[in-house]
Amino acid sequence: MDTIDGKIFRGMLESGCANLNNRRKEVDALNVFPVPDGDTGTNMSLTFTSGMSEVRKSGSEDLPTVAKTLARGMLMGARGNSGVILSQIFRGFNGAVGEKQQLSVEEFADALLQGAMKAYKAVMRPVEGTILTVARESSEYASIYVKEHAGTSFEAYFDILCKEAKASLDRTPELLPVLKEARVVDSGGCGLKNVFDGFHAYLEGAPIVEGCGEENKSEEVKVSGYRTEFILRLSEQGVHLFQSGRFRDSLAKLGDHITIVNDDNLVKVRVNAMQPGEVLNLGQRYGEFDKIQIENLMTDLKDSILEEKEEAKEEPAAPQAAKKFGIITVCAGDGLGRLFQSYRADIVVNGGQTMNPSTEDFVKAVGKLNAENIYILPNNSNIIMAAKQAAEVTEGKNVIVLETKSIPQGLSACIVFNPEAEVSDNTAAMEEAIEHVKSGSVTYAIKDTVVDGREIHQGDFMGILDKNIILTEKDKVKAACSLIDAMCDDDSEIITLLQGKDASDEEMAAVQKYIESKYDVDIDAEKGDQPVYSFVIGVE
């Protein structure tokens, strides 16, 4: 094949999107940190799906229209840094397509290379060994090949492109030591390779169809269902019969993301499974339950569509009085949402480390505010790029993205905000407040691994300072107390302690009591209800 038109390009996109969707959990699993929030594959999948949804709605097979619609849909649906970078690749690609009704191999190769360069420019501090490297090296290599081999077909071009993408991906651990230590390749680069492989498969006459493949079917069974947690008090007989390894093997037949913590006659279990009843039956063989909690994890597309329709039916909100400032912040957890609102946040966008908001989520939030100057507090490093992308496409309002990378930083920025001050003064004060906050969190490890030379075992509670895992403990309270010790010094004046969903009131009280007994500081203890992180800690 020497040229492609809009119809062929649409087919390539469908196949690439399907391959990415089918393998998203495989990409998620490449997350370096053993925390329950590896979502690179999911973010890239949602981003690409957003673009394809717009292409399908358009019904067009005109190449410039397809490329432009895809780019716009991905731009608005971009989630997480990986999703934003993917959207920028196809934004640059669209710019190179222009009004061309067909693309030759040389033109396609040049457009993809321009897309890779566009993605580099979108990142303030590009890091090699990531999706950026895979995009650049593969598109550069394939473009040079095409120029040196006249008459190269699209099939041959994609054969070269995909082979180089695989080779570039395999080299990422040599460029990023953290990947080499964890013995994984870059997750974003893997996601991009899956897109290219899907394009190639279509051109070879074997397009990828979403949901196909036995590995995908088994994976989908595992990742859906219910998060089932319980504390089991072993009976006298159970103490002798219970073996953690054998119990884990039995649970593995029912679900995944398994955590087992055994302390004398108490066993705490967490597992994601389709049939929570079977999990409970298995546990009950060994004793009686002290506590049971079951949470529905399944996401139903039909429910999402219905929610969107209901949202569309809502009566328009009454016009807001114009004001000088507005604040949009991001968090997960009802308690955190209420806390931010009490600190003058106008809109709380639901999301965080495990559910990154899209560019469109921010654009919609900005649209709801009748304010001249709007601050966005992402409160997570993986959300900053989407927030900045929203600021870029917003017109008529001064949108300022403050690079808050944690909930404590976002709260501190809100606290010092003064609605009577000038924009420059507020921005300076909020940025200064952000710099003076130390941020910590406690969560559990989902797998055995090594990070920064530290051996981490599945089920351990990790103390994370900023983005570094500095300690592990078998008990979350001990982990929190040790983390606080590492965060505090003679200059510390305020400790903010935010209680997560899986931390009990007794555990919260124990940590608070520890702080009171050891440190002469003001304590702001709040029920945050945040998922994943048992405790979020800020020290100022």
Coordinates of C-alpha atoms in Angstrom, one line a residue:
M1 CA 0.0 0.0 0.0
D2 CA 1.5 3.3 -1.1
T3 CA -1.1 5.8 0.3
I4 CA -3.8 5.9 3.0
D5 CA -7.0 7.9 3.0
G6 CA -9.5 8.8 5.8
K7 CA -11.3 5.4 5.7
I8 CA -8.1 3.4 6.0
F9 CA -6.8 5.8 8.8
R10 CA -10.1 5.2 10.7
G11 CA -9.6 1.5 10.5
M12 CA -6.0 1.8 11.8
L13 CA -7.3 4.0 14.7
E14 CA -10.0 1.4 15.6
S15 CA -7.4 -1.4 15.7
G16 CA -4.8 0.7 17.6
C17 CA -7.4 1.8 20.2
A18 CA -8.7 -1.8 20.6
N19 CA -5.2 -3.2 21.1
L20 CA -4.5 -0.5 23.8
N21 CA -7.7 -1.2 25.5
N22 CA -7.2 -4.9 25.5
R23 CA -3.7 -4.5 27.1
R24 CA -4.3 -1.6 29.4
K25 CA -4.0 -3.8 32.6
E26 CA -0.7 -5.2 31.3
V27 CA 0.5 -1.6 30.9
D28 CA -0.9 -0.7 34.4
A29 CA 1.1 -3.5 35.9
L30 CA 4.4 -2.0 34.8
N31 CA 4.0 0.7 37.4
V32 CA 7.4 1.0 39.2
F33 CA 6.1 1.8 42.7
P34 CA 4.2 -1.1 44.3
V35 CA 1.3 1.1 45.2
P36 CA -2.3 0.3 44.3
D37 CA -2.6 3.1 41.8
G38 CA -0.7 2.1 38.6
D39 CA -3.0 3.6 36.0
T40 CA -0.9 4.5 33.0
G41 CA -2.6 2.0 30.7
T42 CA -6.0 3.0 31.9
N43 CA -5.2 6.7 31.4
M44 CA -3.9 6.1 27.9
S45 CA -6.9 3.9 27.1
L46 CA -9.4 6.5 28.3
T47 CA -7.6 9.2 26.4
F48 CA -7.6 7.3 23.1
T49 CA -11.2 6.1 23.6
S50 CA -12.3 9.8 24.1
G51 CA -10.7 10.6 20.7
M52 CA -12.3 7.6 19.0
S53 CA -15.7 8.4 20.4
E54 CA -15.6 11.8 18.7
V55 CA -14.4 10.3 15.5
R56 CA -17.3 7.8 15.5
K57 CA -19.8 10.5 16.3
S58 CA -18.6 12.5 13.3
G59 CA -19.3 9.6 11.0
S60 CA -16.6 11.1 8.7
E61 CA -14.1 9.3 6.5
D62 CA -12.5 12.5 5.3
L63 CA -8.8 12.3 6.4
P64 CA -8.4 15.9 7.6
T65 CA -11.7 15.7 9.5
V66 CA -10.8 12.4 11.1
A67 CA -7.3 13.6 12.2
K68 CA -8.7 16.9 13.5
T69 CA -11.6 15.3 15.4
L70 CA -9.3 12.6 16.9
A71 CA -6.8 15.2 18.1
R72 CA -9.5 17.4 19.6
G73 CA -11.2 14.4 21.3
M74 CA -8.0 13.1 22.8
L75 CA -7.0 16.6 23.9
M76 CA -10.2 17.0 25.9
G77 CA -10.2 13.5 27.2
A78 CA -6.5 13.4 28.1
R79 CA -5.9 11.9 31.6
G80 CA -2.6 11.7 33.5
N81 CA 0.8 12.6 32.1
S82 CA 0.8 9.6 29.7
G83 CA -2.6 10.5 28.3
V84 CA -1.6 14.1 27.8
I85 CA 1.6 13.1 26.0
L86 CA -0.4 10.7 23.8
S87 CA -2.8 13.4 22.9
Q88 CA 0.0 15.7 22.0
I89 CA 1.5 13.2 19.6
F90 CA -1.7 13.1 17.7
R91 CA -2.2 16.8 18.0
G92 CA 1.2 17.3 16.2
F93 CA 0.2 14.6 13.7
N94 CA -3.0 16.4 12.9
G95 CA -1.0 19.6 12.3
A96 CA 1.1 17.9 9.7
V97 CA -1.9 16.3 8.0
G98 CA -3.5 19.7 7.4
E99 CA -5.9 19.5 4.5
K100 CA -4.3 16.5 2.7
Q101 CA -6.9 14.0 1.6
Q102 CA -4.3 11.2 1.3
L103 CA -0.9 10.6 2.9
S104 CA 2.0 8.9 1.3
V105 CA 4.4 6.8 3.4
E106 CA 6.8 9.7 3.5
E107 CA 4.1 12.1 4.6
F108 CA 2.8 9.8 7.3
A109 CA 6.3 9.2 8.6
D110 CA 6.9 12.9 8.7
A111 CA 3.6 13.6 10.5
L112 CA 4.3 11.0 13.2
L113 CA 7.7 12.5 13.7
Q114 CA 6.2 15.9 14.1
G115 CA 3.8 14.5 16.6
A116 CA 6.7 13.1 18.7
M117 CA 8.4 16.5 18.6
K118 CA 5.1 18.2 19.6
A119 CA 4.9 15.9 22.7
Y120 CA 8.5 16.8 23.7
K121 CA 7.6 20.5 23.6
A122 CA 4.5 20.0 25.8
V123 CA 6.7 18.6 28.6
M124 CA 8.6 21.2 30.7
R125 CA 11.3 18.8 31.7
P126 CA 11.4 15.8 29.3
V127 CA 12.8 12.6 30.8
E128 CA 14.4 10.0 28.6
G129 CA 13.5 6.4 29.1
T130 CA 9.7 7.2 28.8
I131 CA 7.0 7.3 26.2
L132 CA 8.7 10.4 24.8
T133 CA 11.8 8.4 24.0
V134 CA 9.9 5.5 22.4
A135 CA 7.9 8.0 20.3
R136 CA 11.0 9.9 19.1
E137 CA 13.3 7.0 18.5
S138 CA 10.8 4.9 16.6
S139 CA 9.4 7.7 14.4
E140 CA 12.9 9.0 13.7
Y141 CA 14.3 5.7 12.8
A142 CA 11.3 4.7 10.6
S143 CA 11.4 8.2 8.9
I144 CA 15.1 7.9 8.0
Y145 CA 14.4 4.3 6.7
V146 CA 11.7 5.6 4.4
K147 CA 13.9 8.4 3.0
E148 CA 16.7 6.0 2.3
H149 CA 14.5 3.3 0.7
A150 CA 12.4 4.7 -2.0
G151 CA 9.1 2.9 -2.7
T152 CA 8.7 1.6 0.9
S153 CA 5.1 0.4 1.5
F154 CA 3.0 1.3 4.5
E155 CA 3.2 -2.3 5.6
A156 CA 7.0 -2.3 5.5
Y157 CA 7.1 1.2 7.2
F158 CA 5.0 -0.1 10.1
D159 CA 7.1 -3.2 10.3
I160 CA 10.2 -1.0 10.9
L161 CA 8.3 1.4 13.2
C162 CA 7.0 -1.4 15.5
K163 CA 10.3 -3.2 15.6
E164 CA 12.1 0.0 16.6
A165 CA 9.4 0.9 19.1
K166 CA 10.0 -2.5 20.7
A167 CA 13.7 -2.0 20.7
S168 CA 13.4 1.5 22.1
L169 CA 11.0 0.2 24.8
D170 CA 13.5 -2.6 25.8
R171 CA 16.2 0.1 26.2
T172 CA 14.2 2.2 28.6
P173 CA 15.6 0.5 31.7
E174 CA 19.1 1.5 30.6
L175 CA 18.0 5.2 30.6
L176 CA 16.0 5.2 33.8
P177 CA 17.7 3.4 36.7
V178 CA 14.4 3.1 38.6
L179 CA 13.0 0.9 35.7
K180 CA 16.1 -1.3 35.7
E181 CA 15.9 -1.8 39.5
A182 CA 12.2 -2.8 39.3
R183 CA 13.0 -5.0 36.2
V184 CA 10.3 -3.4 34.1
V185 CA 10.1 -1.3 30.9
D186 CA 8.4 2.1 30.8
S187 CA 4.6 1.8 31.0
G188 CA 3.8 4.8 28.7
G189 CA 6.2 3.5 26.1
C190 CA 4.5 0.1 26.2
G191 CA 1.1 1.7 25.7
L192 CA 2.3 3.6 22.7
K193 CA 3.9 0.5 21.2
N194 CA 0.5 -1.3 21.6
V195 CA -1.1 1.5 19.5
F196 CA 1.5 1.1 16.8
D197 CA 1.0 -2.6 16.8
G198 CA -2.7 -2.2 16.4
F199 CA -2.1 0.1 13.4
H200 CA 0.2 -2.5 11.9
A201 CA -2.2 -5.3 12.4
Y202 CA -4.9 -3.5 10.5
L203 CA -2.6 -2.8 7.5
E204 CA -1.6 -6.5 7.6
G205 CA -5.3 -7.5 7.2
A206 CA -5.7 -8.7 10.8
P207 CA -7.2 -5.8 12.7
I208 CA -7.4 -6.0 16.5
V209 CA -10.9 -6.2 17.9
E210 CA -11.6 -5.0 21.4
G211 CA -12.2 -7.8 23.9
C212 CA -10.6 -10.5 21.9
G213 CA -7.9 -12.8 23.3
E214 CA -8.0 -15.3 26.1
E215 CA -5.4 -13.3 28.1
N216 CA -7.7 -10.3 28.0
K217 CA -10.8 -12.2 29.0
S218 CA -9.1 -13.7 32.1
E219 CA -7.7 -10.3 33.0
E220 CA -11.1 -8.6 32.8
V221 CA -12.5 -11.2 35.2
K222 CA -9.8 -10.3 37.7
V223 CA -9.9 -6.6 37.5
S224 CA -13.7 -6.1 37.9
G225 CA -15.9 -7.0 40.8
Y226 CA -15.8 -6.1 44.4
R227 CA -13.1 -5.0 46.8
T228 CA -13.6 -7.3 49.7
E229 CA -11.9 -6.6 53.1
F230 CA -12.3 -8.4 56.4
I231 CA -10.6 -9.0 59.7
L232 CA -10.8 -12.6 60.7
R233 CA -10.4 -13.8 64.3
L234 CA -9.0 -17.3 64.0
S235 CA -10.7 -20.0 66.0
E236 CA -8.6 -22.4 68.1
Q237 CA -8.6 -24.9 65.3
G238 CA -8.1 -22.2 62.7
V239 CA -4.8 -21.1 64.4
H240 CA -3.4 -24.5 63.7
L241 CA -4.9 -24.9 60.2
F242 CA -4.3 -21.4 58.8
Q243 CA -1.4 -21.1 56.4
S244 CA -0.9 -17.7 54.8
G245 CA 0.6 -19.0 51.6
R246 CA -2.0 -21.7 51.0
F247 CA -4.8 -19.2 51.8
R248 CA -3.3 -16.7 49.3
D249 CA -3.3 -19.4 46.6
S250 CA -7.0 -20.1 47.3
L251 CA -7.8 -16.4 47.0
A252 CA -5.9 -16.1 43.8
K253 CA -8.4 -18.5 42.2
L254 CA -11.2 -16.0 43.1
G255 CA -9.5 -12.6 42.4
D256 CA -6.4 -10.4 42.5
H257 CA -4.8 -7.5 44.3
I258 CA -4.5 -9.7 47.4
T259 CA -3.2 -8.5 50.7
I260 CA -2.9 -10.7 53.8
V261 CA -1.6 -9.5 57.1
N262 CA -1.4 -12.1 59.9
D263 CA -0.9 -11.0 63.5
D264 CA -1.2 -13.9 66.0
N265 CA -4.9 -14.9 65.9
L266 CA -6.0 -12.0 63.7
V267 CA -5.9 -12.0 59.9
K268 CA -6.6 -8.9 57.8
V269 CA -7.5 -9.7 54.2
R270 CA -8.1 -7.5 51.1
V271 CA -8.9 -8.9 47.7
N272 CA -10.7 -7.8 44.5
A273 CA -13.0 -10.5 43.4
M274 CA -16.1 -11.1 41.3
Q275 CA -17.8 -13.2 44.0
P276 CA -17.2 -11.8 47.4
G277 CA -19.5 -14.4 49.0
E278 CA -17.0 -17.1 47.9
V279 CA -14.2 -15.1 49.5
L280 CA -16.1 -14.8 52.8
N281 CA -16.9 -18.5 52.7
L282 CA -13.3 -19.3 52.4
G283 CA -12.3 -17.1 55.3
Q284 CA -15.1 -18.4 57.6
R285 CA -13.5 -21.9 57.6
Y286 CA -10.9 -20.5 59.9
G287 CA -12.8 -18.5 62.4
E288 CA -15.2 -15.6 62.9
F289 CA -15.3 -12.1 61.3
D290 CA -14.6 -9.0 63.4
K291 CA -15.2 -6.6 60.5
I292 CA -16.4 -6.9 56.8
Q293 CA -16.4 -4.3 54.1
I294 CA -17.4 -4.8 50.5
E295 CA -17.1 -2.1 47.8
N296 CA -18.4 -2.4 44.2
L297 CA -15.5 -1.7 41.8
M298 CA -17.3 -2.5 38.6
T299 CA -17.7 0.4 36.1
D300 CA -20.7 0.0 33.8
L301 CA -20.5 2.0 30.6
K302 CA -24.3 2.1 30.4
D303 CA -24.4 3.7 33.8
S304 CA -21.9 6.4 32.6
I305 CA -24.0 7.1 29.5
L306 CA -27.2 7.4 31.7
E307 CA -25.4 9.7 34.0
E308 CA -24.3 11.9 31.1
K309 CA -27.8 12.0 29.8
E310 CA -29.2 12.9 33.2
E311 CA -26.5 15.6 33.5
A312 CA -27.6 17.0 30.1
K313 CA -31.2 17.1 31.3
E314 CA -30.3 19.2 34.4
E315 CA -31.8 22.7 34.5
P316 CA -29.2 25.4 33.8
A317 CA -27.7 26.8 37.0
A318 CA -28.7 30.2 38.0
P319 CA -26.2 32.9 36.8
Q320 CA -23.4 33.5 39.3
A321 CA -22.4 37.0 40.3
A322 CA -19.2 37.9 38.8
K323 CA -16.2 37.8 41.1
K324 CA -12.5 38.4 41.0
F325 CA -11.3 34.9 42.0
G326 CA -12.3 31.3 41.8
I327 CA -10.6 28.1 43.0
I328 CA -10.8 24.7 41.5
T329 CA -9.2 21.8 43.4
V330 CA -8.8 18.1 43.0
C331 CA -9.3 15.4 45.6
A332 CA -10.8 12.0 46.3
G333 CA -12.8 11.6 49.5
D334 CA -15.9 13.3 50.9
G335 CA -14.0 14.6 53.9
L336 CA -11.3 16.2 51.8
G337 CA -13.9 17.7 49.6
R338 CA -15.7 19.4 52.5
L339 CA -12.3 20.5 53.9
F340 CA -11.3 22.2 50.7
Q341 CA -14.7 23.9 50.4
S342 CA -14.3 25.2 53.9
Y343 CA -11.0 26.8 52.7
R344 CA -12.8 28.8 49.9
A345 CA -12.5 26.2 47.1
D346 CA -15.4 26.8 44.7
I347 CA -15.4 23.5 42.8
V348 CA -13.9 20.2 43.9
V349 CA -13.1 17.9 41.0
N350 CA -13.3 14.3 42.0
G351 CA -10.1 12.5 41.4
G352 CA -6.6 11.8 42.6
Q353 CA -3.8 9.3 42.1
T354 CA -6.1 6.5 41.2
M355 CA -8.6 8.4 39.0
N356 CA -7.0 11.3 37.2
P357 CA -9.4 13.9 35.9
S358 CA -9.4 14.7 32.2
T359 CA -8.7 18.0 30.5
E360 CA -12.4 18.3 29.8
D361 CA -13.2 17.9 33.5
F362 CA -11.2 21.0 34.2
V363 CA -12.6 22.9 31.2
K364 CA -16.2 22.2 32.4
A365 CA -15.2 23.3 36.0
V366 CA -13.7 26.5 34.6
G367 CA -16.9 27.1 32.6
K368 CA -19.0 27.0 35.7
L369 CA -17.2 29.8 37.4
N370 CA -18.0 33.4 36.7
A371 CA -14.6 34.6 37.8
E372 CA -11.9 36.7 36.2
N373 CA -9.0 34.8 37.7
I374 CA -9.2 31.0 38.4
Y375 CA -6.7 29.0 40.3
I376 CA -6.5 25.2 39.6
L377 CA -4.9 23.1 42.3
P378 CA -4.2 19.6 40.8
N379 CA -2.7 18.2 44.1
N380 CA -1.0 15.4 42.2
S381 CA 2.0 15.5 39.8
N382 CA 0.2 13.2 37.4
I383 CA -2.7 15.7 37.0
I384 CA -0.7 18.9 36.4
M385 CA -0.3 18.4 32.6
A386 CA -4.1 17.9 32.1
A387 CA -4.8 21.0 34.2
K388 CA -2.3 23.1 32.2
Q389 CA -3.8 21.8 28.9
A390 CA -7.2 23.0 30.1
A391 CA -5.8 26.4 30.9
E392 CA -4.3 26.5 27.4
V393 CA -7.6 25.9 25.6
T394 CA -9.7 28.2 27.9
E395 CA -10.4 31.7 26.5
G396 CA -11.7 34.8 28.2
K397 CA -10.5 33.9 31.7
N398 CA -7.1 34.0 33.4
V399 CA -6.5 30.4 34.5
I400 CA -3.5 29.9 36.8
V401 CA -2.4 26.3 37.5
L402 CA -0.4 26.1 40.7
E403 CA 1.8 23.0 40.6
T404 CA 0.5 21.4 43.9
K405 CA 1.7 17.8 44.0
S406 CA -0.1 16.7 47.1
I407 CA -3.2 17.3 49.2
P408 CA -1.3 19.1 52.0
Q409 CA 0.2 21.5 49.4
G410 CA -3.3 22.2 48.1
L411 CA -4.7 22.8 51.5
S412 CA -1.9 25.2 52.4
A413 CA -2.3 27.1 49.2
C414 CA -6.1 27.6 50.0
I415 CA -5.4 28.7 53.5
V416 CA -3.2 31.6 52.5
F417 CA -5.4 32.7 49.6
N418 CA -6.8 36.2 50.2
P419 CA -9.8 37.2 48.1
E420 CA -9.0 40.9 48.7
A421 CA -5.4 40.7 47.4
E422 CA -4.1 41.2 43.9
V423 CA -3.5 38.3 41.5
S424 CA 0.3 38.6 41.7
D425 CA 0.3 38.8 45.5
N426 CA -2.0 35.8 45.9
T427 CA 0.0 33.7 43.4
A428 CA 3.3 34.5 45.2
A429 CA 1.8 33.8 48.6
M430 CA 0.3 30.5 47.5
E431 CA 3.4 29.3 45.8
E432 CA 5.5 30.2 48.9
A433 CA 3.1 28.2 51.0
I434 CA 3.4 25.2 48.7
E435 CA 7.2 25.3 49.0
H436 CA 7.1 25.1 52.8
V437 CA 5.0 21.9 53.1
K438 CA 6.4 18.4 53.5
S439 CA 4.0 15.8 52.2
G440 CA 3.8 12.2 53.4
S441 CA 1.4 9.3 53.0
V442 CA 1.0 5.7 54.1
T443 CA -0.3 3.0 51.8
Y444 CA 0.1 -0.7 51.2
A445 CA 2.3 -2.6 48.7
I446 CA 0.6 -4.7 46.1
K447 CA 3.6 -6.7 45.0
D448 CA 7.1 -7.7 46.0
T449 CA 9.8 -5.4 44.5
V450 CA 12.9 -3.4 45.1
V451 CA 12.8 0.4 45.0
D452 CA 15.9 2.5 45.7
G453 CA 17.6 -0.6 47.1
R454 CA 14.8 -1.2 49.6
E455 CA 13.1 -4.6 49.5
I456 CA 9.4 -4.3 49.7
H457 CA 7.0 -7.1 50.2
Q458 CA 3.4 -7.4 49.3
G459 CA 1.1 -6.3 52.1
D460 CA 3.7 -4.1 53.7
F461 CA 2.6 -0.6 54.7
M462 CA 4.9 2.0 53.1
G463 CA 5.8 5.5 54.4
I464 CA 6.2 7.8 51.4
L465 CA 7.8 11.2 51.7
D466 CA 7.1 13.3 48.7
K467 CA 7.6 10.6 46.0
N468 CA 10.1 8.5 47.8
I469 CA 9.4 5.3 49.8
I470 CA 11.5 5.8 52.9
L471 CA 10.2 3.0 55.2
T472 CA 8.1 -0.1 55.4
E473 CA 6.2 -1.6 58.4
K474 CA 3.7 -4.4 58.9
D475 CA 1.4 -2.1 60.8
K476 CA 0.0 1.1 59.3
V477 CA 0.1 3.0 62.6
K478 CA 3.8 2.2 63.1
A479 CA 4.4 3.3 59.5
A480 CA 2.6 6.6 60.1
C481 CA 4.5 7.3 63.3
S482 CA 7.8 6.5 61.8
L483 CA 7.0 8.7 58.8
I484 CA 6.1 11.6 61.0
D485 CA 9.5 11.2 62.8
A486 CA 11.2 11.4 59.5
M487 CA 9.2 14.5 58.5
C488 CA 9.5 16.6 61.6
D489 CA 12.4 18.7 62.8
D490 CA 12.9 21.6 65.3
D491 CA 11.3 24.1 62.9
S492 CA 8.1 22.1 62.5
E493 CA 5.0 24.0 63.8
I494 CA 1.9 22.3 62.3
I495 CA 1.1 18.7 61.4
T496 CA -2.0 18.0 59.3
L497 CA -3.2 14.4 59.7
L498 CA -5.8 13.1 57.2
Q499 CA -7.6 9.8 57.9
G500 CA -8.2 7.5 55.0
K501 CA -11.0 5.1 54.3
D502 CA -9.2 2.1 55.6
A503 CA -7.9 3.7 58.8
S504 CA -10.1 3.1 61.8
D505 CA -10.9 5.8 64.4
E506 CA -8.8 3.9 66.9
E507 CA -5.8 3.9 64.5
M508 CA -6.3 7.6 63.8
A509 CA -6.4 8.3 67.6
A510 CA -3.2 6.3 68.1
V511 CA -1.3 8.3 65.6
Q512 CA -2.6 11.6 67.0
K513 CA -1.7 10.5 70.6
Y514 CA 1.8 9.7 69.4
I515 CA 2.2 13.2 67.9
E516 CA 0.9 14.8 71.1
S517 CA 3.3 12.9 73.2
K518 CA 6.4 13.6 71.2
Y519 CA 6.0 17.0 69.4
D520 CA 5.1 20.5 70.5
V521 CA 3.1 21.4 67.4
D522 CA -0.4 22.3 66.4
I523 CA -2.3 19.3 65.1
D524 CA -5.0 19.5 62.5
A525 CA -6.6 16.1 62.5
E526 CA -9.3 15.6 59.9
K527 CA -11.4 12.7 58.4
G528 CA -10.4 12.8 54.8
D529 CA -12.1 9.5 53.6
Q530 CA -9.4 9.3 50.9
P531 CA -9.1 5.8 49.2
V532 CA -5.8 3.9 48.9
Y533 CA -3.9 6.1 51.4
S534 CA -4.5 5.2 55.1
F535 CA -3.0 8.5 56.2
V536 CA -2.0 11.6 54.4
I537 CA 0.3 13.8 56.4
G538 CA 1.5 17.4 56.0
V539 CA 4.2 19.1 58.1
E540 CA 4.9 22.8 58.0

